[in-house]
Amino acid sequence: MATAAVEEQELDPSLPACVNLISAILAMEPSDLVISHARACGGGSITESVQKFIWDHCLSTPGDFYAPYLKIFLKKLISEVEFDHGYVLDYLYELYAQYMTSFKDDSFGKRDTRVCKRISYIFPDGCSELQSKQHSRALVFTLQCSLNMLEGDTGCSIWPSSLFLSELILSHPKLFSNKSCFEIGSGVGLVGLCLAHVKASKVILSDGDLSTLANMKFNLELNHLNIETDMPQGSENPIMVKCMHLPWESTSESQLQDIVPDVVLGADVIYDPVCLPHLVRVLAILLNRTKSDSCKPENGDACDESVGRCKVVYNGRADGKSKEAPVAYIAYVIRNIETFDYFLSLAKQANLDIMDLSDSLKPLNLLRYMQSYNQTHVKLLSITCSNRVMGA
Ligand SMILES: C[S@@+](CC[C@H](N)C(=O)[O-])C[C@H]1O[C@@H](n2cnc3c(N)ncnc32)[C@H](O)[C@@H]1O
């Protein structure tokens, strides 16, 4: 038997448990995980205050959410409260009844449905230099994603490694601010949004899949990065954001000749052994770049495109200024150790130096509410080119 409704105090939305709960719903975390946040808000049970809080902040404006997701969440919420013999607010029952009649199909996630997830980065107190311009403790990006993880050659979903790189960029902005950044296999574009946020001087995102590229452009516009004019809306400082179609297999040196990145990024790109020789070749080209001299053979050394090997004078720039050697940050989750070892051996053949930074360069935990993501499962490599000829 449900107990009668009793007056309870409203929850303070700035309480960490409440921030976690709302952020988890906005990011469309699985219902079970959202329920655990709801319980944390109510000191262990989903009280009426917690239900009202959820109603006020999410359910009263259901148009902002993907209704089949809310339907599943509401079902779980109601059954948990009933299981505890608690009191379910009437309007939650009413909304669930509406969903029952409107959305009879329960095949949530089985089709190539696109949904908008909102990813909130919650900054710890005292990290003012990391926070968004609005002086809020949270920075939120909206990303259109597919519920089918394989859609767009896997590029229309958010993978753990891009969550990791996004936290890394926001935690260590100085590594990326005022730097020319180039990302390979960019997927939904989350890393690019973070690079623009920390004011990279240039952001170039790329992917080999055309539907992923279209979705990425949509996401940049959704978050007010105007890719046509390269100007973020309402900003006085132009930040260059470009999207490139870049299948690694067919990418030539001449296609990349104008790209001189300081930083190359890649998230969850080491998984398909067939693509790895091409990926390593692209990395070697990008890490060998020089502004004035795009990988011209020197002293009779021929450029070997097959493994991306070529000697260039990196510091001998036409303007006489030296430039730090480019570095790649690659975040990855090991799913198959043989594939990863194959990547390492190809990188060695291409004279790329690899360092495991997993223990030395860690991001802050800015996605603490996202229990479906475990930062410690993601590893970080830095890659540099060892056979550059340093300038005279
Ligand atoms: C697992 S997803 C990772 C997406 C994104 N970086 C993330 O972590 O959320 C791999 C990405 O690499 C891209 N990709 C895979 N093979 C590629 C290739 N041969 N050339 C270019 N891009 C490729 C896919 O289109 C996809 O966007």
XYZ file of C-alpha atoms and ligand atoms in Angstrom:
419
model
C 0.000 0.000 0.000
C 1.269 3.445 -0.945
C 1.576 5.916 1.887
C -0.309 9.216 1.544
C 1.415 12.240 0.089
C 3.163 14.380 2.677
C 4.582 17.872 2.335
C 8.322 17.783 1.750
C 10.849 20.531 1.216
C 11.832 21.339 -2.350
C 15.242 20.097 -3.391
C 18.006 22.606 -4.043
C 19.023 22.128 -7.718
C 22.595 23.171 -6.945
C 23.139 20.210 -4.597
C 25.715 17.852 -6.153
C 23.283 14.910 -6.071
C 20.646 16.986 -7.898
C 23.159 18.185 -10.498
C 24.152 14.546 -11.070
C 20.532 13.470 -11.465
C 19.636 16.125 -14.036
C 22.901 15.725 -15.930
C 22.354 11.956 -16.141
C 18.847 12.394 -17.580
C 20.073 15.022 -20.077
C 22.826 12.653 -21.235
C 20.257 9.848 -21.581
C 22.081 7.573 -19.190
C 20.477 4.114 -18.777
C 17.404 4.188 -16.506
C 18.967 1.977 -13.814
C 21.830 4.430 -13.424
C 19.516 7.454 -13.348
C 17.464 5.740 -10.644
C 20.579 5.391 -8.478
C 21.086 9.189 -8.768
C 17.425 9.742 -7.889
C 17.852 7.631 -4.762
C 20.995 9.556 -3.827
C 18.967 12.798 -4.002
C 16.373 11.414 -1.614
C 18.836 9.914 0.869
C 18.162 6.378 -0.370
C 14.559 6.563 -1.545
C 12.743 8.302 -4.362
C 10.772 10.714 -2.213
C 8.010 13.002 -3.449
C 10.493 15.884 -3.467
C 12.736 13.890 -5.765
C 9.812 13.063 -8.059
C 8.722 16.714 -8.108
C 12.286 17.762 -8.840
C 12.440 15.378 -11.805
C 9.066 16.639 -12.985
C 10.021 20.321 -12.716
C 13.402 19.930 -14.419
C 12.681 17.319 -17.100
C 9.214 15.907 -17.398
C 7.162 19.109 -17.423
C 8.872 20.007 -20.729
C 9.021 16.556 -22.326
C 9.374 18.098 -25.805
C 13.071 18.589 -25.064
C 13.580 14.846 -24.623
C 13.274 11.692 -26.675
C 9.865 10.425 -25.538
C 10.579 6.633 -25.744
C 13.542 7.222 -23.405
C 11.329 9.092 -20.927
C 8.718 6.361 -21.187
C 11.219 3.674 -20.144
C 12.632 5.893 -17.413
C 9.176 6.729 -16.028
C 8.201 3.055 -15.979
C 11.321 2.242 -13.986
C 10.828 5.228 -11.666
C 7.221 4.355 -10.896
C 7.966 0.679 -10.304
C 10.844 1.557 -7.950
C 8.654 3.906 -5.887
C 5.846 1.330 -5.776
C 8.321 -1.382 -4.783
C 9.366 0.820 -1.836
C 5.658 1.325 -0.957
C 6.123 5.024 -1.613
C 3.652 7.554 -3.021
C 3.828 8.188 -6.787
C 2.847 11.719 -7.783
C -0.344 11.735 -9.864
C 1.131 13.646 -12.754
C 3.852 11.033 -13.197
C 1.185 8.350 -13.598
C -0.710 10.588 -16.026
C 2.353 11.224 -18.183
C 3.233 7.540 -18.229
C -0.346 6.683 -19.298
C 0.001 9.206 -22.153
C 3.261 7.587 -23.270
C 1.693 4.136 -23.081
C -0.953 5.143 -25.612
C 1.318 7.304 -27.822
C 4.395 5.059 -27.980
C 3.307 1.458 -28.087
C 6.536 0.283 -29.704
C 9.140 -0.603 -27.068
C 11.992 -1.179 -29.549
C 14.003 1.759 -28.178
C 17.493 1.655 -29.598
C 16.939 -0.983 -32.225
C 16.671 1.359 -35.203
C 18.885 4.095 -36.552
C 17.003 6.678 -34.500
C 18.792 9.966 -33.926
C 18.492 11.511 -30.475
C 20.001 14.564 -28.842
C 22.128 13.869 -25.794
C 23.278 16.731 -23.615
C 26.731 16.214 -22.151
C 27.354 18.358 -19.059
C 30.878 18.953 -17.781
C 30.759 19.736 -14.079
C 33.747 21.674 -12.868
C 34.947 21.331 -9.302
C 34.767 24.453 -7.168
C 37.835 26.624 -7.480
C 38.512 25.762 -11.117
C 37.332 29.109 -12.384
C 39.842 29.231 -15.232
C 38.378 26.006 -16.582
C 34.787 27.108 -16.422
C 32.644 28.359 -19.231
C 32.292 32.029 -20.069
C 28.920 32.174 -18.319
C 30.690 31.561 -14.954
C 28.544 28.506 -14.499
C 29.909 25.352 -12.889
C 28.653 23.369 -15.852
C 29.383 23.470 -19.551
C 26.814 21.683 -21.704
C 27.090 20.471 -25.301
C 24.149 19.035 -27.234
C 25.021 16.208 -29.592
C 22.853 14.434 -32.085
C 23.759 10.732 -31.946
C 22.390 7.510 -33.312
C 21.033 4.814 -31.021
C 22.690 2.314 -33.345
C 26.376 2.228 -32.381
C 27.365 0.939 -35.814
C 25.714 3.727 -37.803
C 28.034 5.964 -39.855
C 30.855 3.418 -39.583
C 30.511 3.785 -35.761
C 30.913 7.575 -36.000
C 27.397 8.607 -35.000
C 27.768 7.496 -31.363
C 29.817 8.955 -28.527
C 32.616 6.553 -27.576
C 34.403 6.530 -24.196
C 37.685 7.741 -25.675
C 36.154 10.972 -26.947
C 34.600 11.557 -23.523
C 38.110 11.045 -22.119
C 39.742 13.435 -24.632
C 37.019 16.015 -24.005
C 37.753 15.880 -20.257
C 41.486 16.062 -20.991
C 41.095 19.186 -23.140
C 38.909 20.942 -20.573
C 41.198 19.899 -17.698
C 44.443 20.929 -19.416
C 43.395 23.795 -21.714
C 46.926 25.149 -22.029
C 47.952 22.078 -24.045
C 45.454 23.091 -26.733
C 44.775 26.842 -26.460
C 46.293 28.845 -29.313
C 47.325 25.618 -31.003
C 46.351 24.369 -34.408
C 44.513 21.099 -33.735
C 43.592 18.349 -36.162
C 41.407 15.379 -35.257
C 41.110 12.123 -37.161
C 37.987 9.929 -36.938
C 36.102 12.743 -35.191
C 32.690 11.057 -35.022
C 30.014 13.289 -33.496
C 32.422 16.227 -33.045
C 32.614 16.395 -29.243
C 36.410 16.804 -29.141
C 36.152 19.673 -31.651
C 33.599 21.485 -29.495
C 35.936 21.274 -26.505
C 38.908 22.466 -28.582
C 36.894 25.482 -29.735
C 35.824 26.112 -26.135
C 39.434 26.310 -24.900
C 40.285 28.532 -27.878
C 42.490 26.400 -30.032
C 43.706 28.724 -32.798
C 42.401 26.358 -35.440
C 40.253 23.240 -35.272
C 40.056 20.783 -38.138
C 37.857 17.732 -37.664
C 37.877 14.839 -40.088
C 36.199 11.533 -40.724
C 36.100 8.944 -43.483
C 32.354 8.396 -43.329
C 30.119 10.892 -45.114
C 27.024 10.408 -42.950
C 29.174 10.861 -39.845
C 30.615 14.029 -41.371
C 27.116 15.412 -42.026
C 26.082 14.605 -38.447
C 29.277 16.238 -37.119
C 28.531 19.457 -39.041
C 24.980 19.410 -37.693
C 26.370 19.152 -34.146
C 28.776 22.044 -34.626
C 25.876 24.226 -35.773
C 23.682 22.966 -32.941
C 26.316 24.256 -30.532
C 26.618 27.608 -32.299
C 29.870 26.999 -34.105
C 29.170 28.385 -37.519
C 31.253 26.236 -39.786
C 30.396 28.180 -42.934
C 31.888 31.435 -41.787
C 34.279 29.822 -39.305
C 33.021 32.246 -36.672
C 31.456 31.141 -33.401
C 28.218 33.074 -33.069
C 28.383 36.065 -30.767
C 32.143 35.865 -30.432
C 34.619 38.550 -31.316
C 37.461 36.075 -31.780
C 37.140 33.914 -34.832
C 37.929 30.257 -34.227
C 38.525 28.286 -37.355
C 36.526 25.072 -37.347
C 36.575 22.959 -40.471
C 35.251 19.500 -41.262
C 37.109 17.340 -43.785
C 36.232 14.121 -45.509
C 39.388 12.102 -44.833
C 39.315 8.358 -45.454
C 42.766 7.192 -44.340
C 43.072 4.667 -47.170
C 42.892 7.252 -49.949
C 44.509 10.223 -48.200
C 47.559 11.490 -50.057
C 50.333 13.752 -48.824
C 49.263 16.462 -51.239
C 45.757 16.458 -49.716
C 47.313 17.241 -46.348
C 49.948 19.665 -47.602
C 48.301 22.774 -46.136
C 47.682 21.173 -42.765
C 50.386 21.967 -40.231
C 48.982 20.909 -36.887
C 50.569 21.504 -33.509
C 48.377 18.801 -32.038
C 46.783 15.780 -33.678
C 44.006 14.010 -31.778
C 42.271 10.675 -32.201
C 39.711 8.921 -29.999
C 38.888 5.264 -30.370
C 40.473 4.947 -33.799
C 42.643 1.859 -33.105
C 40.291 -1.062 -33.633
C 40.227 -2.258 -37.232
C 43.456 -4.042 -38.278
C 42.665 -3.464 -41.961
C 42.691 0.317 -41.483
C 45.739 0.510 -39.218
C 48.500 0.774 -41.899
C 46.580 3.682 -43.439
C 45.963 5.313 -40.061
C 49.657 5.110 -39.189
C 50.609 6.530 -42.599
C 48.280 9.531 -42.048
C 49.683 10.072 -38.547
C 53.256 9.947 -39.877
C 52.453 12.526 -42.558
C 50.821 14.883 -40.057
C 53.574 14.533 -37.454
C 56.270 15.199 -40.047
C 54.799 18.442 -41.261
C 56.550 21.738 -41.708
C 54.859 24.953 -42.693
C 57.253 26.065 -45.366
C 58.165 22.723 -46.775
C 55.469 20.105 -46.959
C 57.458 16.929 -46.691
C 59.853 17.474 -49.577
C 62.559 14.844 -49.881
C 65.904 16.054 -48.616
C 69.431 15.090 -49.710
C 68.038 12.464 -51.992
C 65.801 10.914 -49.288
C 62.637 9.842 -50.991
C 59.254 10.157 -49.336
C 57.950 6.668 -48.791
C 54.187 7.147 -48.847
C 53.458 3.523 -48.079
C 54.575 3.917 -44.470
C 54.465 7.715 -44.328
C 58.228 7.976 -43.865
C 59.924 11.147 -44.951
C 62.546 13.477 -43.598
C 61.719 17.136 -43.361
C 63.309 20.173 -41.794
C 60.783 21.013 -39.125
C 62.342 24.042 -37.494
C 63.730 25.528 -40.674
C 60.603 27.528 -41.383
C 60.495 30.225 -44.016
C 59.703 32.840 -41.332
C 62.821 31.821 -39.398
C 60.790 31.077 -36.229
C 61.031 27.724 -34.615
C 57.900 25.773 -33.928
C 57.471 22.985 -31.439
C 57.267 19.537 -32.985
C 53.705 18.330 -33.378
C 52.353 15.744 -30.993
C 49.441 13.353 -31.333
C 47.232 12.418 -28.382
C 45.458 9.156 -29.032
C 42.918 7.882 -26.508
C 41.928 4.249 -26.778
C 40.284 1.318 -25.077
C 42.023 -2.000 -25.648
C 39.443 -4.445 -26.982
C 41.866 -6.755 -28.736
C 45.496 -6.788 -27.601
C 46.721 -8.206 -30.925
C 45.231 -5.283 -32.838
C 46.857 -2.867 -30.430
C 50.251 -4.595 -30.717
C 49.907 -4.474 -34.508
C 49.363 -0.708 -34.269
C 52.512 -0.381 -32.123
C 54.601 -2.364 -34.607
C 53.362 -0.292 -37.565
C 54.104 2.907 -35.667
C 57.631 1.689 -34.935
C 58.212 0.901 -38.629
C 57.105 4.452 -39.474
C 59.617 5.884 -36.952
C 56.923 7.157 -34.631
C 57.763 7.432 -30.931
C 55.006 6.331 -28.620
C 54.664 7.108 -24.926
C 51.991 5.850 -22.591
C 50.705 8.913 -20.719
C 47.901 7.118 -18.911
C 49.529 7.593 -15.499
C 51.138 10.994 -16.045
C 48.500 13.077 -17.852
C 45.115 12.514 -16.289
C 41.966 14.546 -16.811
C 39.754 15.781 -14.003
C 36.600 13.814 -13.443
C 34.180 16.254 -15.072
C 31.566 13.630 -15.972
C 31.054 12.249 -12.474
C 27.339 11.610 -13.067
C 27.982 9.422 -16.131
C 28.191 5.993 -14.571
C 28.114 4.302 -17.980
C 31.568 5.794 -18.652
C 34.656 4.795 -16.710
C 37.577 7.167 -17.214
C 40.065 4.597 -15.916
C 39.241 2.193 -18.768
C 40.639 4.654 -21.320
C 44.369 4.851 -22.030
C 46.278 7.776 -23.480
C 49.246 7.708 -25.840
C 51.389 10.543 -27.097
C 52.990 10.043 -30.496
C 55.781 12.070 -32.033
C 57.926 11.584 -35.081
C 61.481 10.488 -34.338
C 63.095 10.962 -37.737
C 62.512 14.629 -38.254
C 65.697 16.484 -39.180
C 65.833 19.455 -36.850
C 66.457 22.741 -38.596
C 69.729 24.538 -38.958
C 34.755 4.165 -32.827
S 34.445 5.594 -33.761
C 35.094 6.869 -32.721
C 34.430 8.193 -32.992
C 34.885 9.322 -32.063
N 36.268 9.606 -32.221
C 34.590 8.954 -30.633
O 35.514 8.508 -29.932
O 33.449 9.122 -30.198
C 35.681 5.523 -35.058
C 35.639 6.698 -35.997
O 36.696 6.575 -36.938
C 36.181 6.739 -38.253
N 36.937 5.850 -39.149
C 37.022 4.517 -39.089
N 37.772 4.038 -40.087
C 38.177 5.114 -40.797
C 38.991 5.277 -41.955
N 39.504 4.223 -42.564
N 39.216 6.537 -42.404
C 38.696 7.604 -41.752
N 37.905 7.516 -40.666
C 37.648 6.283 -40.194
C 34.729 6.307 -38.171
O 33.951 6.876 -39.207
C 34.359 6.798 -36.798
O 33.914 8.120 -36.811
